[in-house]
Amino acid sequence: MTGLKTSKLLGGSLLASLAMSVAAFAQDAAAPAADAAAAVVAEVAPHVDKGDTAWMLVSTMAVIVMTVPGLALFYGGLVRSKNVLSVLTQVFAGFAMIALLWVAYGYTLAFNGATDGSGLSNFVGDFSKFFLVGIGPDSTTTTFSAAFLLPEMVFVIFQLTFAAITATLIVGAIAERMKFGALLAFLAIWFTFSYIPIAHMVWYSGGLLFKLGAYDFAGGTVVHINSGVAALVACLVLGPRIGYLKEPIAPHNLVLTYIGAGLLWFGWFGFNAGSNLEANGLTAIALLNTITAPAAAALVWILCEKISRGHASALGAVTGAVAGLVAITPAAGFAGVAGAMVLGGVASVVCFWAVVSLKQMFKYDDSLDVFGVHGVGGIVGALGTAIVATPSLGGYALGEAAAYSWTSQFMIQLEAVAIAVVWSGVVAFVALMIVKVVFGGLRVAESAESDGLDIATHGEHAYNS
């Protein structure tokens, strides 16, 4: 009995050992497959990518350069020497003010709130992130890819630069004649009641135009139409400068304007390509379009000058480039390269007509052609986006290519343009009326305008002998 029991125990031990060996082998064999599966899960799990974050920080700094000093120098060279410092100061102070307002309440009202689009949430967010409460180093926001997140603070700062340059674009229309304090008050009111709601409607998932399906990759409606229409209303309400259409009012330093244009073009790479929120192939497409569209527009503009005036000018070249940059902004990530070039060329022709003929026809004094370039160019770009996004034309429309209809999208774009034009125009007019009452007028005294705003408003001369 004892021997039989021992034999059974030994046999049981051998079987148990064999079973354990087989299980261990199976576990070892399954390990690579399990590791591969875990790697796939890790790859698609939502996460913050350091490369994307770095790209967005660089893009943000590029847009700041685009405004200060880019826009400031571009505008500064176009005014008379007695007003150059006033324009630089208006852009600088406007940027600083909007930056603070964005942090205080701009971001929470533009990119926050209900996403079901009910009631007021169609037009504006809420105050739950007032002064960025609840947003810290670990807070994230979505991008256009499900697996990639972005630190929310990075998105806050990037969008801050958009708000700031949009407001300061308006400075060019009222240059050389508006009170400094009145201008800042106007920009604050307009930013609050026009920029924020339109940004929310177009770019926030609960916004009216976002749900409608409007395409605006980097700000055709939000930035350019919005500011361009406000600029037109402002220059109409203020009236023309002393001597307008009676005596030459020539730019005092086109070299400054040329430098400013170069900085604008550089900053626009962050503006357009950064709006993809990621560093990938589509980012490269947006960046390339931001080269080809203004390049085509610059050449078309100077060709128009040569045909109509007999010469091609430096000012025309840089103005054409800006017109092309404006037009490609809403289409930067939707257009193919050929479509971007065509859109830039078409916008250049239309903006050239607006600056040379339309302004003379109605005799409004848009000092630095903000409406003619940004307003008109923004409208051309927003509407043209529907066409250049067509997949059969090399575009990158959202969704299934076969289901895309450029005519249907064109009607959506037209509705978005109409809403932006009316909204910005009404807000700008009401804001100007309020500021006019508060400041006892919008314009500086006639003597101050004659002497120049540099000395009359700021007590300085740009150039001292």
Short mmCIF file of C-alpha atoms in Angstrom, two decimals:
data_model
loop_
_atom_site.label_atom_id
_atom_site.label_comp_id
_atom_site.label_asym_id
_atom_site.label_seq_id
_atom_site.Cartn_x
_atom_site.Cartn_y
_atom_site.Cartn_z
CA MET A 1 0.00 0.00 0.00
CA THR A 2 2.77 2.31 0.86
CA GLY A 3 4.57 1.75 -2.46
CA LEU A 4 1.39 2.29 -4.44
CA LYS A 5 0.68 5.51 -2.60
CA THR A 6 4.20 6.78 -3.25
CA SER A 7 3.88 5.96 -6.93
CA LYS A 8 0.64 7.83 -7.17
CA LEU A 9 2.08 10.87 -5.46
CA LEU A 10 5.10 10.85 -7.75
CA GLY A 11 2.91 10.51 -10.81
CA GLY A 12 0.68 13.34 -9.59
CA SER A 13 3.69 15.58 -9.05
CA LEU A 14 4.99 14.89 -12.55
CA LEU A 15 1.60 15.68 -14.07
CA ALA A 16 1.31 18.85 -12.04
CA SER A 17 4.77 19.94 -13.10
CA LEU A 18 3.97 19.20 -16.74
CA ALA A 19 0.74 21.19 -16.49
CA MET A 20 2.57 24.13 -14.93
CA SER A 21 5.20 24.04 -17.68
CA VAL A 22 2.56 24.04 -20.39
CA ALA A 23 0.75 26.96 -18.72
CA ALA A 24 3.98 28.89 -18.40
CA PHE A 25 4.82 28.26 -22.06
CA ALA A 26 1.35 29.41 -23.10
CA GLN A 27 1.72 32.52 -20.96
CA ASP A 28 5.11 33.31 -22.51
CA ALA A 29 3.73 32.77 -25.99
CA ALA A 30 0.77 35.06 -25.30
CA ALA A 31 2.92 37.83 -23.81
CA PRO A 32 4.02 39.43 -27.11
CA ALA A 33 0.43 39.47 -28.35
CA ALA A 34 -0.74 41.02 -25.09
CA ASP A 35 2.05 43.60 -25.24
CA ALA A 36 1.13 44.44 -28.83
CA ALA A 37 -2.52 44.84 -27.88
CA ALA A 38 -1.55 47.07 -24.95
CA ALA A 39 0.65 49.14 -27.26
CA VAL A 40 -2.25 49.66 -29.65
CA VAL A 41 -4.49 50.73 -26.78
CA ALA A 42 -1.82 53.10 -25.53
CA GLU A 43 -1.39 54.52 -29.03
CA VAL A 44 -5.04 55.39 -29.51
CA ALA A 45 -5.77 56.45 -25.95
CA PRO A 46 -6.36 60.23 -25.70
CA HIS A 47 -3.15 61.91 -24.63
CA VAL A 48 -1.22 65.15 -24.78
CA ASP A 49 1.51 65.07 -27.42
CA LYS A 50 4.58 67.16 -26.61
CA GLY A 51 5.23 67.83 -30.30
CA ASP A 52 1.76 69.26 -30.81
CA THR A 53 2.11 71.34 -27.67
CA ALA A 54 5.46 72.75 -28.76
CA TRP A 55 4.11 73.57 -32.23
CA MET A 56 1.14 75.42 -30.75
CA LEU A 57 3.36 77.45 -28.44
CA VAL A 58 5.54 78.44 -31.40
CA SER A 59 2.43 79.30 -33.45
CA THR A 60 1.15 81.46 -30.62
CA MET A 61 4.38 83.43 -30.47
CA ALA A 62 4.31 83.84 -34.25
CA VAL A 63 0.86 85.42 -34.09
CA ILE A 64 2.09 87.83 -31.43
CA VAL A 65 4.93 88.86 -33.77
CA MET A 66 2.27 89.22 -36.47
CA THR A 67 0.53 91.87 -34.36
CA VAL A 68 3.33 93.52 -32.40
CA PRO A 69 5.37 94.58 -34.31
CA GLY A 70 4.02 93.27 -37.65
CA LEU A 71 0.63 94.96 -37.91
CA ALA A 72 1.88 98.04 -36.04
CA LEU A 73 4.74 98.61 -38.50
CA PHE A 74 2.57 97.83 -41.51
CA TYR A 75 0.07 100.48 -40.42
CA GLY A 76 2.72 102.86 -39.10
CA GLY A 77 4.45 103.20 -42.44
CA LEU A 78 1.18 103.96 -44.23
CA VAL A 79 0.23 107.03 -42.19
CA ARG A 80 1.90 110.44 -42.23
CA SER A 81 5.02 110.92 -40.14
CA LYS A 82 3.15 113.08 -37.62
CA ASN A 83 0.86 110.13 -36.76
CA VAL A 84 3.13 107.10 -36.84
CA LEU A 85 3.58 106.83 -33.07
CA SER A 86 -0.15 107.18 -32.50
CA VAL A 87 -0.84 104.14 -34.68
CA LEU A 88 1.92 102.10 -33.04
CA THR A 89 0.56 103.00 -29.61
CA GLN A 90 -3.03 102.22 -30.56
CA VAL A 91 -2.07 98.75 -31.78
CA PHE A 92 0.17 98.09 -28.78
CA ALA A 93 -2.34 99.31 -26.20
CA GLY A 94 -5.21 97.54 -27.98
CA PHE A 95 -3.30 94.26 -27.90
CA ALA A 96 -2.54 94.67 -24.20
CA MET A 97 -6.15 95.53 -23.30
CA ILE A 98 -7.73 92.68 -25.27
CA ALA A 99 -5.22 90.22 -23.77
CA LEU A 100 -6.47 91.08 -20.29
CA LEU A 101 -10.13 91.05 -21.27
CA TRP A 102 -9.67 87.65 -22.92
CA VAL A 103 -8.23 86.16 -19.75
CA ALA A 104 -10.93 87.78 -17.61
CA TYR A 105 -14.06 86.79 -19.52
CA GLY A 106 -13.37 86.43 -23.23
CA TYR A 107 -12.28 82.80 -23.21
CA THR A 108 -15.06 81.52 -20.98
CA LEU A 109 -17.75 83.25 -23.05
CA ALA A 110 -16.30 82.19 -26.40
CA PHE A 111 -15.21 78.58 -25.75
CA ASN A 112 -17.35 77.37 -22.93
CA GLY A 113 -20.97 76.62 -22.11
CA ALA A 114 -23.60 74.12 -23.18
CA THR A 115 -22.98 72.10 -26.34
CA ASP A 116 -26.61 71.25 -27.05
CA GLY A 117 -27.07 74.66 -28.67
CA SER A 118 -30.15 75.54 -26.70
CA GLY A 119 -31.21 79.15 -26.27
CA LEU A 120 -28.44 81.60 -25.47
CA SER A 121 -25.74 78.92 -25.83
CA ASN A 122 -26.14 79.27 -29.60
CA PHE A 123 -24.53 82.70 -29.32
CA VAL A 124 -22.36 82.85 -26.21
CA GLY A 125 -20.93 80.71 -23.43
CA ASP A 126 -21.08 81.16 -19.66
CA PHE A 127 -18.91 82.49 -16.84
CA SER A 128 -17.88 79.13 -15.34
CA LYS A 129 -14.24 79.76 -16.31
CA PHE A 130 -14.18 83.45 -15.38
CA PHE A 131 -10.55 84.53 -15.02
CA LEU A 132 -9.62 80.97 -16.11
CA VAL A 133 -10.85 79.41 -12.89
CA GLY A 134 -10.41 75.65 -12.94
CA ILE A 135 -7.85 75.71 -15.76
CA GLY A 136 -4.44 74.45 -14.65
CA PRO A 137 -1.37 72.64 -15.98
CA ASP A 138 -3.26 69.34 -16.24
CA SER A 139 -6.40 70.71 -17.90
CA THR A 140 -6.85 69.55 -21.49
CA THR A 141 -9.02 70.31 -24.46
CA THR A 142 -9.74 68.32 -27.61
CA THR A 143 -8.14 68.76 -31.01
CA PHE A 144 -9.42 67.50 -34.37
CA SER A 145 -8.13 63.96 -33.73
CA ALA A 146 -9.77 61.81 -31.08
CA ALA A 147 -6.47 60.47 -29.72
CA PHE A 148 -4.75 63.82 -29.27
CA LEU A 149 -5.41 66.37 -26.56
CA LEU A 150 -3.93 69.81 -26.02
CA PRO A 151 -3.21 71.55 -22.71
CA GLU A 152 -6.14 73.91 -22.32
CA MET A 153 -3.90 76.76 -21.22
CA VAL A 154 -2.09 76.56 -24.57
CA PHE A 155 -5.40 76.83 -26.41
CA VAL A 156 -6.38 79.80 -24.21
CA ILE A 157 -3.21 81.68 -25.12
CA PHE A 158 -3.42 80.81 -28.82
CA GLN A 159 -6.97 82.11 -29.06
CA LEU A 160 -5.97 85.22 -27.08
CA THR A 161 -3.73 86.27 -29.95
CA PHE A 162 -6.61 85.91 -32.43
CA ALA A 163 -8.87 88.13 -30.36
CA ALA A 164 -6.14 90.76 -29.97
CA ILE A 165 -5.19 91.06 -33.63
CA THR A 166 -8.85 91.12 -34.73
CA ALA A 167 -9.60 94.14 -32.58
CA THR A 168 -6.41 95.99 -33.51
CA LEU A 169 -7.04 95.52 -37.24
CA ILE A 170 -9.80 98.12 -36.88
CA VAL A 171 -7.20 100.75 -35.95
CA GLY A 172 -6.23 101.13 -39.60
CA ALA A 173 -9.64 102.42 -40.68
CA ILE A 174 -9.82 105.29 -38.19
CA ALA A 175 -6.12 106.23 -38.18
CA GLU A 176 -5.05 109.87 -37.74
CA ARG A 177 -8.28 111.24 -36.27
CA MET A 178 -9.85 109.29 -33.35
CA LYS A 179 -9.35 110.02 -29.66
CA PHE A 180 -7.08 107.48 -28.01
CA GLY A 181 -9.35 106.79 -25.04
CA ALA A 182 -12.43 106.63 -27.23
CA LEU A 183 -10.74 104.08 -29.48
CA LEU A 184 -9.84 101.78 -26.58
CA ALA A 185 -13.36 102.03 -25.15
CA PHE A 186 -14.85 101.22 -28.55
CA LEU A 187 -12.57 98.21 -29.02
CA ALA A 188 -13.49 96.88 -25.56
CA ILE A 189 -17.23 97.10 -26.24
CA TRP A 190 -16.94 95.71 -29.75
CA PHE A 191 -14.75 92.83 -28.56
CA THR A 192 -17.29 91.93 -25.88
CA PHE A 193 -20.41 92.02 -28.00
CA SER A 194 -19.13 91.15 -31.48
CA TYR A 195 -15.87 89.21 -31.43
CA ILE A 196 -16.79 86.89 -28.57
CA PRO A 197 -20.25 85.90 -29.88
CA ILE A 198 -19.07 85.35 -33.45
CA ALA A 199 -16.09 83.29 -32.27
CA HIS A 200 -18.48 81.22 -30.15
CA MET A 201 -20.97 80.77 -32.99
CA VAL A 202 -18.33 79.66 -35.50
CA TRP A 203 -15.73 77.73 -33.49
CA TYR A 204 -17.51 76.30 -30.44
CA SER A 205 -19.32 73.00 -30.83
CA GLY A 206 -22.50 74.45 -29.33
CA GLY A 207 -22.42 77.57 -31.51
CA LEU A 208 -25.05 78.39 -34.11
CA LEU A 209 -22.79 78.48 -37.17
CA PHE A 210 -20.70 75.51 -36.02
CA LYS A 211 -23.82 73.36 -35.93
CA LEU A 212 -24.89 74.79 -39.26
CA GLY A 213 -21.66 73.41 -40.72
CA ALA A 214 -19.92 76.67 -41.69
CA TYR A 215 -16.27 76.26 -42.72
CA ASP A 216 -13.82 78.71 -41.17
CA PHE A 217 -10.43 77.12 -40.65
CA ALA A 218 -8.63 80.11 -39.15
CA GLY A 219 -10.90 83.16 -39.09
CA GLY A 220 -12.46 84.36 -42.33
CA THR A 221 -15.70 85.29 -40.60
CA VAL A 222 -14.46 85.53 -37.03
CA VAL A 223 -11.43 87.72 -37.75
CA HIS A 224 -11.51 89.40 -41.15
CA ILE A 225 -15.17 89.97 -41.98
CA ASN A 226 -15.83 90.81 -38.34
CA SER A 227 -13.10 93.45 -38.12
CA GLY A 228 -13.51 94.67 -41.70
CA VAL A 229 -17.19 95.51 -41.29
CA ALA A 230 -16.56 97.20 -37.93
CA ALA A 231 -13.81 99.23 -39.60
CA LEU A 232 -16.17 100.39 -42.35
CA VAL A 233 -18.82 101.46 -39.85
CA ALA A 234 -16.23 103.28 -37.74
CA CYS A 235 -14.78 105.29 -40.62
CA LEU A 236 -18.28 106.21 -41.83
CA VAL A 237 -19.32 107.41 -38.38
CA LEU A 238 -16.11 109.38 -37.83
CA GLY A 239 -16.08 110.98 -41.24
CA PRO A 240 -13.03 111.66 -43.41
CA ARG A 241 -9.72 113.13 -42.35
CA ILE A 242 -9.08 116.83 -42.94
CA GLY A 243 -8.03 117.26 -46.55
CA TYR A 244 -9.20 113.83 -47.69
CA LEU A 245 -9.72 113.83 -51.50
CA LYS A 246 -8.54 117.46 -51.55
CA GLU A 247 -4.82 117.05 -50.93
CA PRO A 248 -2.32 114.16 -51.11
CA ILE A 249 -2.21 111.96 -47.99
CA ALA A 250 0.72 109.73 -48.86
CA PRO A 251 2.37 107.00 -46.74
CA HIS A 252 5.42 108.42 -45.00
CA ASN A 253 7.65 105.30 -44.92
CA LEU A 254 6.97 102.32 -47.16
CA VAL A 255 10.07 100.58 -45.82
CA LEU A 256 8.29 100.22 -42.46
CA THR A 257 5.23 98.91 -44.28
CA TYR A 258 7.36 96.40 -46.17
CA ILE A 259 8.95 95.13 -42.94
CA GLY A 260 5.53 94.95 -41.31
CA ALA A 261 4.17 92.96 -44.26
CA GLY A 262 7.01 90.46 -43.92
CA LEU A 263 6.30 90.01 -40.23
CA LEU A 264 2.60 89.64 -40.98
CA TRP A 265 3.30 86.90 -43.51
CA PHE A 266 5.60 85.10 -41.08
CA GLY A 267 3.07 85.34 -38.26
CA TRP A 268 0.30 84.13 -40.54
CA PHE A 269 1.95 80.68 -40.64
CA GLY A 270 1.17 80.37 -36.94
CA PHE A 271 -2.24 81.90 -37.54
CA ASN A 272 -3.30 79.44 -40.27
CA ALA A 273 -1.18 76.32 -39.78
CA GLY A 274 -1.51 76.64 -36.01
CA SER A 275 -5.29 76.52 -36.33
CA ASN A 276 -5.02 72.80 -37.06
CA LEU A 277 -4.07 72.45 -33.36
CA GLU A 278 -1.73 69.57 -34.25
CA ALA A 279 1.56 69.07 -36.08
CA ASN A 280 0.74 66.71 -38.95
CA GLY A 281 0.27 66.54 -42.70
CA LEU A 282 -2.76 68.83 -42.74
CA THR A 283 -0.72 71.41 -40.86
CA ALA A 284 1.81 71.32 -43.69
CA ILE A 285 -0.96 71.79 -46.26
CA ALA A 286 -2.27 74.84 -44.39
CA LEU A 287 1.25 76.25 -44.21
CA LEU A 288 1.91 75.67 -47.92
CA ASN A 289 -1.41 77.33 -48.80
CA THR A 290 -0.32 80.28 -46.69
CA ILE A 291 2.64 80.64 -49.05
CA THR A 292 1.01 80.06 -52.41
CA ALA A 293 -2.20 82.08 -51.99
CA PRO A 294 -0.49 85.38 -51.02
CA ALA A 295 2.25 84.78 -53.57
CA ALA A 296 -0.35 84.53 -56.34
CA ALA A 297 -2.27 87.49 -54.93
CA ALA A 298 0.81 89.72 -54.83
CA LEU A 299 1.63 89.04 -58.47
CA VAL A 300 -1.97 89.52 -59.58
CA TRP A 301 -2.21 92.85 -57.70
CA ILE A 302 0.87 94.33 -59.34
CA LEU A 303 -0.37 93.04 -62.69
CA CYS A 304 -3.63 94.92 -62.10
CA GLU A 305 -1.61 98.02 -61.26
CA LYS A 306 0.48 97.67 -64.39
CA ILE A 307 -2.62 97.34 -66.57
CA SER A 308 -4.61 100.15 -64.93
CA ARG A 309 -1.87 102.58 -63.86
CA GLY A 310 1.12 101.73 -65.97
CA HIS A 311 3.40 100.64 -63.11
CA ALA A 312 3.75 97.97 -60.44
CA SER A 313 4.39 99.30 -56.94
CA ALA A 314 5.97 97.96 -53.77
CA LEU A 315 2.86 98.98 -51.84
CA GLY A 316 0.73 97.06 -54.32
CA ALA A 317 2.82 93.93 -53.93
CA VAL A 318 2.54 93.83 -50.14
CA THR A 319 -1.14 94.83 -50.17
CA GLY A 320 -1.87 92.04 -52.64
CA ALA A 321 -0.04 89.55 -50.44
CA VAL A 322 -2.13 90.58 -47.42
CA ALA A 323 -5.31 90.23 -49.51
CA GLY A 324 -4.25 86.69 -50.41
CA LEU A 325 -3.48 85.89 -46.78
CA VAL A 326 -6.90 87.14 -45.75
CA ALA A 327 -8.67 85.09 -48.41
CA ILE A 328 -6.88 81.82 -47.66
CA THR A 329 -7.45 82.11 -43.91
CA PRO A 330 -10.87 80.38 -43.84
CA ALA A 331 -9.76 77.84 -46.46
CA ALA A 332 -6.20 77.11 -45.29
CA GLY A 333 -6.92 73.52 -44.24
CA PHE A 334 -9.65 72.86 -46.79
CA ALA A 335 -8.06 73.98 -50.09
CA GLY A 336 -5.68 72.09 -52.31
CA VAL A 337 -2.60 73.97 -53.50
CA ALA A 338 -4.08 74.87 -56.89
CA GLY A 339 -7.31 76.02 -55.26
CA ALA A 340 -5.35 78.21 -52.84
CA MET A 341 -3.53 79.91 -55.71
CA VAL A 342 -6.75 80.58 -57.59
CA LEU A 343 -8.50 81.85 -54.46
CA GLY A 344 -5.59 84.21 -53.74
CA GLY A 345 -5.64 85.56 -57.29
CA VAL A 346 -9.39 86.10 -57.37
CA ALA A 347 -9.36 87.83 -53.98
CA SER A 348 -6.56 90.10 -55.18
CA VAL A 349 -8.60 91.30 -58.17
CA VAL A 350 -11.72 91.92 -56.06
CA CYS A 351 -9.81 93.68 -53.28
CA PHE A 352 -7.95 95.81 -55.84
CA TRP A 353 -11.31 96.93 -57.19
CA ALA A 354 -12.60 97.64 -53.67
CA VAL A 355 -9.57 99.73 -52.75
CA VAL A 356 -9.21 101.63 -56.03
CA SER A 357 -12.80 101.99 -57.26
CA LEU A 358 -15.36 101.16 -54.58
CA LYS A 359 -13.84 103.53 -52.01
CA GLN A 360 -13.70 106.35 -54.53
CA MET A 361 -17.26 105.64 -55.64
CA PHE A 362 -18.69 106.11 -52.14
CA LYS A 363 -15.94 108.47 -50.89
CA TYR A 364 -15.53 106.91 -47.46
CA ASP A 365 -12.18 107.41 -45.74
CA ASP A 366 -11.05 103.94 -44.75
CA SER A 367 -7.57 105.27 -44.00
CA LEU A 368 -5.54 102.08 -44.50
CA ASP A 369 -8.09 100.02 -46.45
CA VAL A 370 -9.11 97.67 -43.69
CA PHE A 371 -12.54 97.05 -45.19
CA GLY A 372 -11.21 96.90 -48.74
CA VAL A 373 -8.66 94.21 -47.89
CA HIS A 374 -9.91 92.43 -44.76
CA GLY A 375 -13.65 92.87 -45.11
CA VAL A 376 -13.89 92.26 -48.85
CA GLY A 377 -11.08 89.69 -48.87
CA GLY A 378 -12.68 87.88 -45.95
CA ILE A 379 -16.00 87.65 -47.80
CA VAL A 380 -14.32 86.33 -50.96
CA GLY A 381 -12.36 83.81 -48.91
CA ALA A 382 -15.34 82.62 -46.87
CA LEU A 383 -17.50 82.08 -49.94
CA GLY A 384 -14.65 80.69 -52.01
CA THR A 385 -13.87 78.12 -49.32
CA ALA A 386 -16.97 76.19 -50.37
CA ILE A 387 -15.52 75.80 -53.86
CA VAL A 388 -11.85 75.11 -53.15
CA ALA A 389 -12.77 72.53 -50.49
CA THR A 390 -14.40 70.35 -53.17
CA PRO A 391 -12.56 66.98 -53.19
CA SER A 392 -12.80 66.65 -56.97
CA LEU A 393 -10.92 69.96 -57.22
CA GLY A 394 -8.21 68.78 -54.88
CA GLY A 395 -9.82 70.09 -51.68
CA TYR A 396 -10.18 68.53 -48.26
CA ALA A 397 -13.83 68.87 -47.33
CA LEU A 398 -15.01 67.25 -44.12
CA GLY A 399 -16.80 63.91 -44.27
CA GLU A 400 -17.24 61.60 -47.24
CA ALA A 401 -15.90 63.10 -50.46
CA ALA A 402 -18.74 61.70 -52.57
CA ALA A 403 -21.35 63.33 -50.33
CA TYR A 404 -19.88 66.85 -50.55
CA SER A 405 -21.83 69.48 -52.46
CA TRP A 406 -20.09 72.80 -52.98
CA THR A 407 -23.39 74.50 -53.82
CA SER A 408 -24.92 73.44 -50.51
CA GLN A 409 -21.80 74.48 -48.63
CA PHE A 410 -21.77 77.80 -50.50
CA MET A 411 -25.24 78.60 -49.16
CA ILE A 412 -24.09 77.77 -45.64
CA GLN A 413 -21.06 80.03 -46.11
CA LEU A 414 -23.29 82.79 -47.44
CA GLU A 415 -25.50 82.56 -44.35
CA ALA A 416 -22.46 82.73 -42.07
CA VAL A 417 -21.13 85.77 -43.95
CA ALA A 418 -24.49 87.56 -43.72
CA ILE A 419 -24.76 86.93 -39.98
CA ALA A 420 -21.20 88.16 -39.39
CA VAL A 421 -21.72 91.31 -41.48
CA VAL A 422 -24.97 92.30 -39.78
CA TRP A 423 -23.84 91.38 -36.27
CA SER A 424 -20.53 93.22 -36.43
CA GLY A 425 -22.01 96.25 -38.17
CA VAL A 426 -24.80 96.73 -35.63
CA VAL A 427 -22.52 96.22 -32.62
CA ALA A 428 -19.92 98.62 -34.03
CA PHE A 429 -22.50 101.36 -34.61
CA VAL A 430 -24.07 101.03 -31.16
CA ALA A 431 -20.65 100.91 -29.50
CA LEU A 432 -19.56 104.09 -31.29
CA MET A 433 -22.73 105.91 -30.22
CA ILE A 434 -22.15 104.92 -26.59
CA VAL A 435 -18.51 106.01 -26.70
CA LYS A 436 -19.42 109.27 -28.41
CA VAL A 437 -21.72 110.19 -25.52
CA VAL A 438 -19.26 109.12 -22.82
CA PHE A 439 -16.25 110.94 -24.34
CA GLY A 440 -18.12 113.92 -25.68
CA GLY A 441 -17.15 113.03 -29.24
CA LEU A 442 -15.03 110.52 -31.11
CA ARG A 443 -12.57 112.74 -32.96
CA VAL A 444 -9.65 114.76 -31.73
CA ALA A 445 -9.84 118.54 -32.10
CA GLU A 446 -9.18 119.93 -35.56
CA SER A 447 -6.01 121.61 -34.34
CA ALA A 448 -4.76 118.31 -32.89
CA GLU A 449 -5.45 116.54 -36.16
CA SER A 450 -3.54 119.20 -38.05
CA ASP A 451 -0.59 119.07 -35.65
CA GLY A 452 -0.58 115.28 -35.64
CA LEU A 453 -1.64 112.80 -32.98
CA ASP A 454 1.92 111.95 -32.02
CA ILE A 455 2.49 115.27 -30.33
CA ALA A 456 -1.13 116.19 -29.59
CA THR A 457 -2.09 112.89 -27.91
CA HIS A 458 1.19 111.31 -26.82
CA GLY A 459 3.56 114.25 -26.49
CA GLU A 460 6.23 112.64 -28.66
CA HIS A 461 7.83 112.86 -32.08
CA ALA A 462 8.72 109.72 -34.00
CA TYR A 463 11.69 111.42 -35.64
CA ASN A 464 13.89 113.96 -33.87
CA SER A 465 16.65 115.90 -35.62
#
